[in-house]
Structure formats: structure tokens, C-alpha cells
Amino acid sequence: MHDADNPLLQPWTAPYGLPPFARIAPAHFAPAFDAAMREHRDEIAAIGANPAPPTFANTLAALDASGRSYVRVAHVFHNLAASETSPALQEAERELAPKLAAHQQAILLDEALFARIDALHARRDALSLAPEERALLERVHLDFVRAGARLAPAARRRAAAIAERLAALTTTFRQNVLHDEATQGLHLTDERDLAGLPAWLAEAAAEAARLRGERGGWFVSLSRSVVAPFLAWSDRRDLRERAFRLWTRRGELHAAHDNRPVAREILKLRQELARLHGCASYAGYALADRMAKTPAAVDRLLQRVWQPALAKARAERDALAAMARSCGAAHAIEPWDWRYYAEKVRSARYAIDDAEVKPYFSLDRMLEAAFDCAGRLFGIRFVPRRDLPVYHPDVRAYEVLHADGRPVGVFLSDNFMRPTKRGGAWMSSYRDQSSAHGETLPVIVNNNNFAKAPDGEPTLLTADDVRTLFHEFGHGLHGLLSQVGYERLSGTHVLRDFVELPSQLFEHWAFDPGVLERHARHARTGEPIPDALVARLARARTFNQGFETVEYAACALVDMALHAREDAGGVDLDAFEAAELARLGMPREIAMRHRLPHFDHLFGGNAYAAGYYVYLWAEVLDADAWEAFVEAGDVFDRGVAERLLRCVYSSGGTLDPAAAYRAFRGRDPAIEPMLADRGLVGEEAPA
Ligand SMILES: [Zn+2]
């Protein structure tokens, strides 16, 4: 194929540099990456070979400006591989992942380039750098050091080989999980198998069966957004058990897609990498580049929640058992019973029934609510643009504008589950904001996995879905509102345990009574949500938080224990998980939210390894940050919102996160608001 025929290598003429999606085929990626990597290597070589002494401009700024073609292709590639994949694209991913890792590693280990960066870093106090320039120098220097730039030649080569192998292994891990989620599940053929299911779930299951080419019936896939509600509503205990057992065995269901040997090798390589860097464990190596700084700081936080969460979960279990008895069930609560009886207790205690709640949470109105909150806080608005190119007909594109009409960027909203999309919800970008090399506006995408309503009907969300929508939208704002010079510091390119602050904080607006009153309107009648229902939702806020904290914190604790191992030998994943859960006193009725064989956060990439705790770390920040609005007496307070924009949403990685938080709040964060939000302290009645 000639480069001239490859749309990835031609100029992209759509507004905001959007890719020409319709013309891109999987076969275009390998040759496009080859050309883009060649160009990038030449740029890097030119920076290193510059005869002029190193300066910020000819080294750091030049590095930040390099690789534009590469970054452009990589964004499309990674996004499509996650949101709209195909066997051909997966094949390309397996082939390319190690090559791309090798390319990045080669840059980070380029001796001529690092010599210049290191020389500048050594003189950093004498360079009279602007604060953002100083931040870029520190960040880039650390990137190189952590990749191994300072290691002896043999160790450096080994670090590069490990990075390459890890890229291949994490790709395989992700694809194995996707395989099990898309192909495994319950194929139901008898109407009686649907007992207890709400209509929307039965319809989604019928649609899933059609998409699989079944001749009828219903398919309950192992995607969380299907199987979790199935476990909450199915009256058929036998089917709940079957679904639960399959769901929790993702990643170990098939010999050809068994993730256990994959994870084992990943762990071994990470341990070796940590040793090369003089760290006893991978956790120590990973935490050095986080806000928490040490595994001990993470442990202190997790211990603050673990025992109270266990106590709350035990009280919840007793309430579920009592409910089961009152329903005439003689059995003990098993893991596949928890969500089912929790739903019954919730409905009995707070009179909350999803069938009553969901009509007020239509996807369209909740998206409008998110846009409106962003507008009231930060003065931006979202204008639908049907003319912009998208990669799937379900994706909606919005142009984002400042109040005065100046463009902010593009927001792509991709909300529905489909077999070509990985599970979960996430934010990503097609282009990151930067201004130092000419104004580049961001193109941000949010992915969710909501079950799409049949044609002509509104898609209705659960309260959990609404929370997810606002969460990802908060990440989206972090990308959109970025106002930095350099791409390396743009938007969400912040430390991993700070990155969940903008997302989790934004969840708070979703359930603010004023926001609900304004936007939560009945999908058919347009009636606003009744005050009494809002009050019941607020009262139910801490319901089941013992369960949720335990299933989450168990994952964070096992993650830290796994990556804190100093033993370089292989680990038996099943045995380790079982032993660690026993040591923690994990209630037998609750499973880890993600068991190790499908724990994508840990093994589908390296960013969240020894990092699943980051959600809780950031929750301390977001609960405390929300209090700033509560204290101001207005959740849209202009002064607080302005500080939030300046210190958090627009500042990317230009500020030290602890200092940025202090600048916003006037003090360090307090942990108590987080504990109170989860119902883990205070007068709160148990369960
Ligand atoms: Zn997030």
C-alpha cells in the first residue's frame, strides 16, 4: 500500500482535526505507524544531535512538539481498539503493541537526548524557567529516569525488553477478558427463565441474542452492565448462581484465553523491573510517582476504611438474611444472593424501586443535566454537531463553546454497549489540548456501556448509571477545560491518584436536589421527579455501602499485597488471592469486585498496577472538595467554581497535586467527609 492511499498519513481536514473514520481500515495502522515512527525517530535524533548547547526551547519544548503524526495515529488506534474493535484490529493490536512500546522506550532511553535533559535538570534553579516550564522539565526528567535512562547499559537494555514484553502481555490480558465477556453467558430459551427481570433487561437480553445470531431467546452476557442487574432482579436462584459463577471466572474459563499464566509473567517482569531500579517491590517503584508516595501511606488509608466497612457489611448481611427468611427462603446468603436481597431491602426500607426511579433518569436528560452543570460552573455550552465524523452511528458529537462563542473543543459521547466495545466506562481523547506550539483544541470521548432501549424509546438509566455518566463526564471536563502550554502536562496527564478527583467530584452534582429537580423529568410525562422520591434517594445514599466498600477495598488491598511482594519467583494467582482474602477476613458472601484473572486495571496495562487504591485516595479529596461548595451555601458558587477551574480542571500537570489542592481549599484535605459519605462513621445506623 502506498502512503498516499493511507488516510492515516494524509492531512485530516475535518474540523478540530477529527480523523476520517469512514476511510480508516485496520490494515492502515501498521504502515501508518511505520511512517510515523520513522518521522518521530528523525525528530528525536535531530534534538539529540543539535550542536547548540541545550536550552529549554531546543530540548524540552522541541521534545513536546515532536511525534505529532505518531500521537495522532496512536490516539485513533487505541480508541478504536477499545470502542469499536474487530478481529482484524485485534490482530493489529497484538502485532503492534510491542512495537509501539519499543518505540517509546527507545526515545526514553536515547542517550543523546537524555544527556541534554539531564544537563538542564542539573541547572534547573539557574534557568529562570516559568512555573510551567519548570514543571515540564521535572516531569520529563522523571519520565526518562523511571524508564531507565540512568541505568547501566545492560540494565537499560533489559528494562526496554521488559517494557516491550509487558505491552504484549497486557494486550493479551485485555483481549482475553473481552473474549469471555462477549462470548460467554447464559442463553435462556424459556420465558420462565426471565422471572423477576425488568422489561428493559429482558429486551436488552433479547437484542443481545439477536446480535449473536441466536434463533430467539435471551442472552445474558458477562458484561457488568447486564449481569449485575440480572443478579439484582432474577427470581431464579439457580440462574443467578450460574451467572455469578461464570461472571467471576472471566479470564479462566478457557484454556486458550486463560489469563492466569499471563498475569503471572506480568508480575514477574514488574518485580524484575523494580529491582533494576533499586526498589524491593513493584509497589515501591510505582508509588514513588504518585501523590501517596509510599505503600505505607496507601495502607494507612485502606486500614481506615477496612474494619468499619467489614462491620457495616456484616450488619447488611444480617438484614439480607432476615429479608430472605421473610421471603420464605431457608438458605444462607450466598454471593449470588446479595444483590437480589439488597434490592428487596432497599425497596422495603426506602421504598425505592428502580422501576419507579429509572423513568426520571433518561439518558438524554441526564446528559443535558451534565452539560448544564458544566455550564453553570465553568461557563461552557455543548452544541450538537451531526456533521462531524464519528466511528459508529451511536456516537454523538458536540462542539463545546465558551460563553462568548470561542471554541473549547469537541466532545464525543459513546454511551451504548455493543460486542465490539470493551466493558466498563472510560474517558479518552483523540487530541489533547496544548498551546505552546500553536493552539490545539481537545477532542474528548466518553465511553459507557448502557443498554440501549429499542428504537423510538428513551434509554433509561439506573442511579448507578447516572453516577457513571457524571463520573466520565468529569474526566471529560478535565480534558476539555485544560489550559496548558505543553501536551505532556495537558488535561488528565496528572498523577494517577489525582486523576479521579475531577471525575468523582463531578458525581456529586448528579444527585444534588436542585439539579434533580431541574433535570430529572419523567421520560413520558415530563413531570419533575417528586420531592419525596428525591428525599428517599438521599436517605438511601449510604445503603449497601458496606458491601460496596468491601468489594472495592478488597481489590485495592489484594493489589497492594500482590505488588508489594519482594519475591521474584512466580506466584500462584488463585492461591494468593484466596490466602490474602482469608487473611483480610473477607466475608464469604462478598466477592472481590474484580478477581485477579480479569482484573483489567492491574493487568490490562501498567497504569493502575499497585494503583487500584487511587479511587479511594481521590475520594478523600472529592468528598472534602464538595464540602467547599456545601460550606459556601451554593453548589454552583462562583468563587469556589472559579478556584476549582483554576487549581484543578484547567491546570493539568502544571501544578504539584498536593499544592494544587491546598490552593483550592486553603488547607490539606480531611478524611472525615469521605468516611461520612460512605456511612462508615458517626451516628449512622448500621446497614
Ligand atoms: Zn475515573
XYZ file of C-alpha atoms and ligand atoms in Angstrom:
688
model
C 0.000 0.000 0.000
C 1.277 3.459 -0.864
C 1.365 6.078 1.857
C -0.617 8.314 -0.464
C -3.572 5.903 -0.208
C -3.403 5.691 3.562
C -5.909 8.070 5.194
C -3.926 7.946 8.444
C -0.991 9.601 6.706
C -2.861 12.259 4.781
C -3.859 15.654 6.199
C -7.093 15.423 8.180
C -9.344 18.196 7.033
C -12.377 17.716 9.304
C -12.960 20.392 11.980
C -10.840 20.030 15.139
C -8.582 17.559 13.339
C -11.130 14.761 13.709
C -9.971 11.566 11.994
C -11.542 10.466 8.685
C -13.144 7.483 10.435
C -15.106 6.211 7.446
C -11.953 5.722 5.379
C -9.795 4.088 8.084
C -9.339 0.296 7.915
C -7.329 -1.929 10.293
C -4.754 -2.599 7.557
C -3.859 1.110 7.517
C -2.369 1.106 11.013
C 0.840 -0.907 10.560
C 2.159 1.131 7.589
C 0.979 4.402 9.184
C 2.807 3.595 12.403
C 5.925 2.659 10.438
C 5.964 6.026 8.699
C 5.028 7.979 11.851
C 7.652 6.231 13.967
C 10.307 6.934 11.320
C 9.398 10.613 11.335
C 9.373 10.691 15.147
C 12.792 8.989 15.365
C 14.230 11.576 12.958
C 12.859 14.407 15.093
C 14.329 12.876 18.262
C 17.695 12.319 16.577
C 17.731 15.950 15.454
C 17.100 17.204 19.003
C 19.914 14.993 20.341
C 22.339 15.990 17.576
C 21.722 19.727 17.869
C 25.222 21.322 18.080
C 23.823 24.232 20.119
C 24.001 23.836 23.907
C 20.771 22.509 25.425
C 18.085 25.050 26.236
C 14.507 24.642 27.377
C 13.315 25.593 23.874
C 15.642 23.402 21.797
C 15.238 20.354 24.049
C 12.107 20.248 26.264
C 9.766 22.271 24.069
C 11.141 20.529 20.972
C 10.542 17.120 22.535
C 6.986 18.102 23.479
C 6.337 19.212 19.901
C 7.782 16.051 18.353
C 5.904 12.939 17.238
C 2.700 14.683 16.185
C 1.959 12.157 13.417
C 2.690 9.290 15.774
C 0.424 10.637 18.519
C -2.375 11.293 16.033
C -2.321 7.705 14.728
C -1.871 6.216 18.220
C -4.951 8.028 19.552
C -7.193 6.648 16.799
C -5.713 3.197 17.139
C -6.114 2.860 20.904
C -9.567 4.398 20.894
C -10.943 2.170 18.155
C -9.336 -0.918 19.708
C -11.314 -0.160 22.892
C -14.620 1.157 21.482
C -15.129 -0.408 18.065
C -12.808 -3.323 17.578
C -12.799 -6.206 15.097
C -10.790 -9.406 14.664
C -8.521 -7.577 12.188
C -7.976 -4.695 14.589
C -7.266 -7.096 17.464
C -4.729 -8.842 15.286
C -3.118 -5.478 14.511
C -3.120 -4.672 18.220
C -1.301 -7.890 19.120
C 1.260 -7.263 16.412
C 1.764 -3.559 17.082
C 1.626 -3.273 20.899
C 5.234 -4.492 21.464
C 6.494 -2.353 18.562
C 4.868 0.795 19.907
C 6.227 0.078 23.381
C 9.696 -0.427 21.885
C 9.408 2.870 20.030
C 8.511 4.813 23.161
C 11.158 3.020 25.161
C 13.813 3.831 22.546
C 13.045 7.533 22.925
C 13.143 7.365 26.720
C 16.483 5.559 26.550
C 18.030 7.806 23.881
C 21.369 8.756 25.410
C 21.993 11.962 23.473
C 18.547 13.270 24.266
C 18.731 12.334 27.942
C 22.180 13.930 28.279
C 20.626 17.247 27.256
C 17.609 16.869 29.550
C 19.818 15.798 32.430
C 22.155 18.762 31.914
C 19.199 21.152 32.005
C 17.792 19.406 35.064
C 21.088 19.744 36.911
C 20.999 23.519 36.309
C 17.236 23.891 36.779
C 17.452 26.557 39.501
C 19.655 28.760 37.337
C 17.487 28.617 34.211
C 14.860 31.246 35.212
C 12.081 28.982 33.969
C 8.414 29.927 34.136
C 6.489 27.637 36.556
C 5.015 25.507 33.768
C 8.399 25.162 32.080
C 9.891 24.024 35.351
C 7.044 21.527 35.792
C 7.664 20.141 32.293
C 11.395 19.782 32.928
C 10.801 17.913 36.206
C 8.116 15.699 34.647
C 10.087 14.757 31.543
C 13.278 14.161 33.510
C 11.404 11.810 35.815
C 9.802 10.022 32.832
C 13.271 9.282 31.478
C 14.740 8.251 34.819
C 11.806 5.915 35.530
C 12.182 4.329 32.119
C 15.805 3.531 32.956
C 17.792 6.366 31.384
C 20.228 6.359 34.310
C 20.770 2.602 34.418
C 23.936 0.870 33.261
C 23.768 -0.204 29.595
C 22.867 -3.861 30.223
C 20.138 -2.964 32.733
C 18.834 -0.329 30.344
C 18.505 -2.859 27.554
C 16.749 -5.246 29.924
C 14.286 -2.501 31.027
C 13.458 -1.869 27.375
C 12.908 -5.564 26.704
C 10.640 -5.812 29.771
C 8.552 -2.826 28.653
C 8.100 -4.427 25.256
C 7.109 -7.803 26.658
C 4.708 -6.163 29.160
C 2.963 -4.374 26.292
C 2.349 -7.702 24.553
C 1.164 -9.414 27.740
C -1.209 -6.653 28.835
C -2.746 -6.644 25.341
C -3.337 -10.388 25.546
C -4.834 -9.996 29.029
C -7.328 -7.354 27.859
C -8.305 -9.358 24.808
C -8.880 -12.490 26.884
C -11.267 -10.597 29.188
C -13.098 -9.110 26.212
C -13.363 -12.590 24.685
C -15.022 -14.078 27.774
C -17.344 -11.118 28.312
C -18.523 -11.108 24.715
C -18.834 -14.835 24.119
C -19.821 -16.318 27.461
C -23.093 -16.003 29.319
C -26.483 -17.590 29.762
C -28.564 -18.332 26.712
C -32.117 -18.508 28.050
C -34.835 -20.099 25.945
C -37.792 -20.401 28.290
C -39.995 -17.448 29.256
C -39.898 -18.708 32.862
C -36.147 -18.037 32.938
C -36.976 -14.323 32.897
C -38.854 -14.350 36.205
C -38.335 -11.084 38.073
C -36.417 -9.282 35.319
C -37.477 -5.743 34.461
C -38.690 -5.269 30.890
C -35.651 -3.246 29.801
C -33.296 -6.024 30.858
C -35.321 -8.715 29.094
C -35.363 -6.545 25.973
C -31.617 -5.963 26.137
C -31.086 -9.713 26.548
C -33.349 -10.437 23.556
C -31.397 -7.900 21.492
C -28.110 -9.497 22.597
C -29.413 -12.901 21.459
C -30.358 -11.419 18.073
C -26.907 -9.830 17.703
C -25.345 -13.235 18.381
C -27.420 -14.764 15.620
C -29.447 -16.942 18.011
C -32.799 -18.052 16.688
C -34.622 -16.487 19.580
C -34.390 -16.485 23.329
C -32.395 -14.181 25.535
C -28.674 -13.838 26.113
C -27.309 -12.618 29.435
C -23.715 -11.683 28.629
C -20.953 -11.327 31.206
C -20.762 -7.573 30.743
C -21.161 -5.911 34.165
C -23.982 -3.686 32.949
C -26.029 -6.808 32.138
C -25.042 -9.372 34.702
C -25.151 -7.060 37.743
C -28.818 -6.107 37.172
C -29.596 -9.747 36.341
C -28.242 -10.730 39.764
C -30.314 -7.984 41.379
C -33.635 -8.982 39.841
C -33.718 -12.558 38.689
C -36.041 -14.575 40.929
C -34.357 -17.719 39.646
C -31.723 -18.561 42.216
C -30.315 -21.370 40.037
C -29.728 -18.974 37.154
C -28.282 -16.332 39.450
C -25.780 -18.868 40.695
C -24.842 -19.947 37.168
C -24.460 -16.354 36.004
C -22.426 -15.413 39.062
C -20.069 -18.373 38.737
C -19.403 -17.626 35.074
C -19.028 -13.904 35.691
C -16.484 -14.297 38.472
C -14.486 -16.792 36.419
C -13.875 -14.476 33.472
C -10.283 -14.849 32.371
C -10.084 -18.505 33.403
C -12.999 -20.055 31.502
C -10.984 -21.336 28.531
C -7.515 -22.806 28.302
C -6.816 -20.737 25.168
C -7.825 -17.498 26.937
C -6.559 -18.283 30.435
C -5.210 -15.083 31.966
C -3.510 -16.684 34.954
C -0.204 -17.523 33.230
C -0.326 -14.097 31.572
C -0.710 -12.273 34.903
C 1.971 -14.445 36.465
C 4.518 -13.426 33.855
C 3.472 -9.768 34.121
C 4.081 -9.844 37.873
C 7.451 -11.480 37.455
C 8.584 -8.877 34.932
C 7.341 -5.977 37.056
C 9.253 -7.328 40.016
C 12.399 -7.567 37.895
C 11.881 -4.009 36.636
C 11.539 -2.716 40.200
C 14.801 -4.469 41.132
C 16.588 -2.832 38.201
C 15.525 0.499 39.688
C 16.745 -0.448 43.136
C 13.255 -0.934 44.610
C 12.428 -4.027 46.621
C 8.942 -4.305 45.148
C 6.928 -3.012 42.226
C 4.615 -1.214 44.657
C 7.560 0.834 45.916
C 8.576 1.671 42.348
C 5.034 2.621 41.289
C 4.182 4.678 44.384
C 7.290 6.862 44.053
C 5.496 8.623 41.175
C 2.154 9.093 42.917
C 0.673 11.616 45.292
C 0.651 8.948 48.031
C 4.440 8.484 47.589
C 4.734 5.245 49.629
C 2.853 1.936 50.035
C 2.620 2.757 53.751
C 0.550 5.876 53.051
C -1.859 3.793 50.960
C -2.048 1.166 53.669
C -2.949 3.780 56.299
C -5.855 4.963 54.171
C -7.133 1.458 53.360
C -6.952 0.452 57.026
C -9.105 3.438 57.963
C -11.972 2.014 55.907
C -11.474 -1.762 56.028
C -12.621 -2.630 59.567
C -15.601 -0.215 59.616
C -16.581 -1.492 56.172
C -16.487 -5.101 57.369
C -18.672 -4.200 60.359
C -21.158 -2.402 58.145
C -21.176 -5.294 55.644
C -21.895 -7.799 58.450
C -24.871 -5.747 59.572
C -26.049 -5.528 55.971
C -25.728 -9.296 55.565
C -27.882 -9.867 58.639
C -30.554 -7.597 57.203
C -30.424 -9.523 53.909
C -30.708 -12.857 55.726
C -33.736 -11.572 57.621
C -35.279 -10.464 54.326
C -34.590 -13.888 52.785
C -36.306 -15.596 55.739
C -39.286 -13.302 55.438
C -39.494 -14.308 51.770
C -39.618 -17.942 52.874
C -36.059 -18.793 51.792
C -34.263 -21.133 54.186
C -30.796 -20.795 52.693
C -27.868 -18.697 53.884
C -26.907 -15.626 51.831
C -24.526 -16.658 49.064
C -22.616 -14.233 46.842
C -25.244 -14.637 44.089
C -27.980 -13.688 46.565
C -26.504 -10.429 47.816
C -27.646 -8.073 45.071
C -31.052 -9.763 44.903
C -31.932 -9.362 48.570
C -30.206 -5.978 48.784
C -32.660 -4.803 46.136
C -35.554 -6.097 48.262
C -34.268 -4.499 51.466
C -33.671 -1.230 49.667
C -37.174 -1.256 48.317
C -38.704 -2.163 51.707
C -36.642 0.263 53.769
C -36.512 3.287 51.498
C -39.413 2.494 49.173
C -37.037 2.804 46.248
C -37.722 0.697 43.259
C -35.648 1.129 40.101
C -38.791 0.781 38.007
C -40.060 3.940 39.716
C -36.725 5.772 39.556
C -35.490 4.995 36.048
C -38.142 6.883 34.052
C -36.826 10.090 35.654
C -33.294 9.266 34.525
C -33.459 9.178 30.754
C -30.037 9.229 29.141
C -30.842 12.316 27.084
C -31.998 14.352 30.062
C -29.128 13.246 32.264
C -26.639 14.189 29.572
C -28.371 17.573 29.388
C -28.030 17.795 33.177
C -24.283 17.149 32.960
C -23.925 19.798 30.245
C -25.976 22.266 32.272
C -23.881 21.727 35.423
C -20.692 22.277 33.397
C -22.247 25.455 32.024
C -23.263 26.813 35.417
C -19.873 26.021 36.926
C -17.493 26.818 34.116
C -19.464 28.850 31.587
C -19.284 26.416 28.675
C -22.024 25.005 26.440
C -22.436 21.906 24.263
C -23.843 22.213 20.746
C -24.778 19.017 18.837
C -22.868 18.714 15.554
C -24.331 15.963 13.388
C -21.967 16.888 10.569
C -18.790 15.858 12.416
C -17.287 12.456 11.566
C -17.839 9.664 14.121
C -16.775 5.990 14.163
C -20.152 4.422 14.973
C -23.718 5.634 14.301
C -24.496 5.632 18.052
C -21.767 8.179 18.795
C -22.923 11.778 19.176
C -20.574 14.695 18.583
C -20.817 18.088 20.330
C -18.904 21.259 19.761
C -18.029 22.820 23.099
C -18.013 26.612 23.309
C -17.155 29.284 25.856
C -19.945 31.689 26.791
C -18.535 34.239 24.323
C -18.580 31.696 21.494
C -14.864 30.891 21.441
C -14.343 27.158 20.808
C -13.280 24.872 23.673
C -13.066 21.575 21.766
C -15.133 18.565 20.754
C -16.944 16.099 22.988
C -17.852 12.641 21.640
C -20.499 10.779 23.623
C -20.480 6.988 23.078
C -22.966 5.502 25.508
C -24.191 2.103 24.417
C -22.988 -1.405 24.995
C -22.032 -3.460 21.912
C -19.958 -6.600 21.364
C -17.139 -4.607 19.735
C -16.631 -2.420 22.821
C -14.819 -3.384 25.980
C -16.765 -3.343 29.245
C -16.789 -0.597 31.842
C -16.764 3.133 31.298
C -13.862 5.411 30.492
C -12.766 8.751 29.116
C -10.173 9.107 26.416
C -9.020 11.641 23.843
C -8.396 11.845 20.126
C -6.395 15.010 20.609
C -5.081 16.738 23.738
C -5.133 20.452 24.414
C -1.881 22.394 24.183
C -0.942 25.933 23.188
C 2.850 26.230 23.206
C 3.237 25.051 19.613
C 0.106 26.741 18.254
C -3.391 26.442 19.716
C -4.537 22.804 19.683
C -8.057 22.221 20.983
C -9.001 18.933 22.652
C -11.182 16.169 21.200
C -12.511 14.161 24.125
C -14.561 10.950 24.185
C -16.658 9.367 26.938
C -17.477 5.673 26.721
C -20.240 3.991 28.700
C -21.917 0.594 28.419
C -25.592 1.369 28.902
C -28.204 -0.998 27.500
C -29.788 0.755 24.548
C -33.581 0.984 24.508
C -35.420 -0.327 21.449
C -35.829 2.138 18.571
C -38.105 5.039 19.355
C -37.918 4.564 23.124
C -35.816 6.590 25.528
C -32.870 4.828 27.152
C -33.419 4.892 30.907
C -30.605 4.802 33.435
C -30.311 3.468 36.946
C -28.976 5.787 39.642
C -25.656 3.939 39.313
C -25.593 4.595 35.579
C -26.213 8.288 36.216
C -23.278 8.320 38.600
C -21.093 6.671 35.943
C -22.249 9.150 33.300
C -21.289 12.095 35.513
C -18.035 10.424 36.551
C -16.783 10.008 32.994
C -18.087 13.447 32.132
C -15.954 14.849 34.969
C -12.885 13.246 33.343
C -14.130 14.678 30.057
C -14.191 18.185 31.531
C -10.664 17.682 32.846
C -9.615 17.086 29.223
C -11.806 19.810 27.712
C -11.048 22.603 30.184
C -7.286 22.067 30.107
C -5.401 25.361 29.637
C -1.747 24.436 29.485
C 1.132 25.054 27.133
C 2.657 21.606 26.789
C 0.983 18.381 25.777
C 2.865 16.259 28.325
C 1.114 18.260 31.081
C -2.282 18.501 29.396
C -5.672 17.608 30.897
C -5.686 14.214 32.568
C -1.894 13.806 32.337
C -1.622 14.118 36.100
C -0.571 11.688 38.806
C -2.741 8.586 38.879
C -4.102 9.177 42.380
C -5.126 12.754 41.490
C -6.790 11.939 38.174
C -10.005 10.633 39.786
C -10.636 13.895 41.642
C -12.285 15.775 38.731
C -14.394 12.723 37.846
C -15.531 11.692 41.308
C -16.168 15.262 42.360
C -18.491 15.734 39.407
C -20.656 12.802 40.602
C -21.808 14.985 43.500
C -23.743 17.306 41.184
C -25.719 14.401 39.696
C -27.666 13.865 42.910
C -27.910 17.416 44.129
C -31.634 18.021 44.826
C -31.628 21.241 42.786
C -30.103 19.502 39.782
C -32.569 16.614 40.057
C -35.496 18.977 40.322
C -34.384 20.761 37.182
C -33.416 17.797 35.005
C -34.813 14.515 36.342
C -38.105 14.615 34.462
C -40.266 11.667 33.618
C -39.357 10.345 30.166
C -43.005 10.133 29.065
C -44.937 12.696 31.072
C -42.197 15.302 31.550
C -43.221 15.579 35.230
C -40.333 16.565 37.537
C -39.117 13.905 39.962
C -41.247 14.111 43.157
C -39.560 15.741 46.179
C -40.431 12.717 48.279
C -38.557 10.432 45.901
C -35.532 12.738 45.955
C -35.630 12.624 49.754
C -35.863 8.824 49.731
C -32.899 8.643 47.324
C -30.885 10.877 49.655
C -31.765 8.723 52.678
C -30.695 5.588 50.791
C -27.330 7.129 49.946
C -25.288 5.035 52.373
C -27.346 1.888 51.822
C -25.207 -1.159 50.885
C -22.036 0.911 51.271
C -20.558 -1.819 53.484
C -20.821 -4.219 50.554
C -19.531 -1.691 48.055
C -16.619 -0.612 50.217
C -15.656 -4.217 50.945
C -15.817 -5.424 47.328
C -13.734 -2.404 46.268
C -11.252 -2.194 49.158
C -10.565 -5.951 48.988
C -9.365 -5.389 45.415
C -7.192 -2.466 46.448
C -5.689 -4.442 49.344
C -5.008 -7.548 47.238
C -3.489 -5.354 44.518
C -1.109 -3.733 47.010
C -0.199 -7.087 48.602
C 0.440 -8.642 45.193
C 2.689 -5.828 44.035
C 4.424 -5.442 47.399
C 5.872 -8.955 47.085
C 9.646 -8.908 47.066
C 9.919 -12.456 45.788
C 10.883 -12.592 42.109
C 9.547 -16.126 41.648
C 6.233 -16.958 40.050
C 3.048 -16.654 42.047
C 0.036 -18.974 42.036
C -2.684 -16.422 41.398
C -5.610 -18.451 42.765
C -3.758 -19.459 45.906
C -2.509 -15.921 46.525
C -5.948 -14.417 46.111
C -7.572 -16.983 48.412
C -4.885 -16.659 51.100
C -4.938 -12.875 51.029
C -8.734 -12.715 51.289
C -8.661 -15.155 54.201
C -6.023 -13.032 55.929
C -8.168 -9.925 55.453
C -11.255 -11.650 56.845
C -13.204 -11.209 53.599
C -16.862 -12.117 54.207
C -17.706 -15.259 52.249
C -20.891 -13.628 50.924
C -18.946 -10.904 49.061
C -16.623 -11.395 46.098
C -13.878 -9.035 45.009
C -15.271 -6.521 42.542
C -12.612 -7.753 40.112
C -10.983 -11.129 40.696
C -7.370 -11.329 39.577
C -7.861 -13.306 36.307
C -9.968 -10.466 34.847
C -8.586 -7.505 36.802
C -8.011 -5.248 33.783
C -6.881 -2.348 35.969
C -3.910 -4.374 37.185
C -3.009 -6.432 34.133
C -4.626 -4.778 31.105
C -1.973 -2.050 31.350
C 0.538 -0.787 33.888
C -1.045 2.482 34.950
C -3.247 1.081 37.758
C -0.862 -1.644 38.954
C -0.373 -1.048 42.697
C -2.902 1.683 41.953
C -6.437 0.412 42.382
C -6.474 2.379 45.645
C -6.464 5.633 43.693
C -10.265 5.870 43.628
C -10.411 5.911 47.408
C -7.441 8.269 47.645
C -9.179 10.679 45.289
C -12.457 10.178 47.150
C -10.887 11.752 50.218
C -10.168 14.754 48.006
C -13.541 14.869 46.222
C -15.653 14.488 49.367
C -13.660 17.255 51.017
C -13.780 19.430 47.871
C -17.573 19.054 47.661
C -17.750 20.337 51.237
C -16.276 23.605 49.949
C -19.442 24.121 47.883
C -21.672 22.991 50.747
C -19.946 25.448 53.086
C -20.434 28.231 50.527
C -24.169 27.511 50.641
C -24.460 27.122 46.862
C -23.290 24.112 44.851
C -22.664 26.468 41.913
C -20.892 29.137 43.965
C -18.946 31.286 41.515
C -15.900 31.879 43.684
C -15.450 28.210 44.585
C -16.081 27.147 40.973
C -13.519 29.644 39.718
C -10.879 28.304 42.143
C -11.776 24.747 41.162
C -11.298 25.557 37.484
C -8.014 27.335 38.085
C -6.459 24.826 40.505
C -7.885 21.532 39.246
C -9.852 21.312 35.985
C -7.669 23.567 33.833
C -4.219 23.088 35.319
C -3.335 19.572 34.121
C 0.071 18.508 35.387
C 1.430 22.047 35.705
C 0.964 22.112 39.499
C 2.063 19.739 42.230
C -1.218 17.974 43.136
C -0.959 18.482 46.893
C -0.168 22.159 46.360
C -2.963 22.483 43.798
C -5.453 21.045 46.274
C -4.229 23.368 49.010
C -4.564 26.334 46.656
C -8.180 25.335 46.003
C -9.219 24.505 49.558
C -6.877 26.683 51.625
C -5.764 23.599 53.560
C -4.974 19.887 53.186
C -7.913 17.506 52.638
C -9.707 15.982 55.620
C -10.650 12.287 55.516
C -13.883 12.605 57.524
C -16.204 13.702 54.693
C -15.311 10.545 52.723
C -15.966 8.295 55.737
C -19.276 10.054 56.354
C -20.342 9.758 52.694
C -19.832 6.016 52.902
C -21.662 5.799 56.217
C -18.547 4.483 57.949
C -18.544 6.923 60.869
C -20.876 8.844 63.099
C -24.384 8.278 64.308
C -25.360 6.442 61.144
C -27.409 3.341 61.945
C -25.671 0.233 60.653
C -26.718 -1.167 57.263
Zn -12.450 7.503 36.616
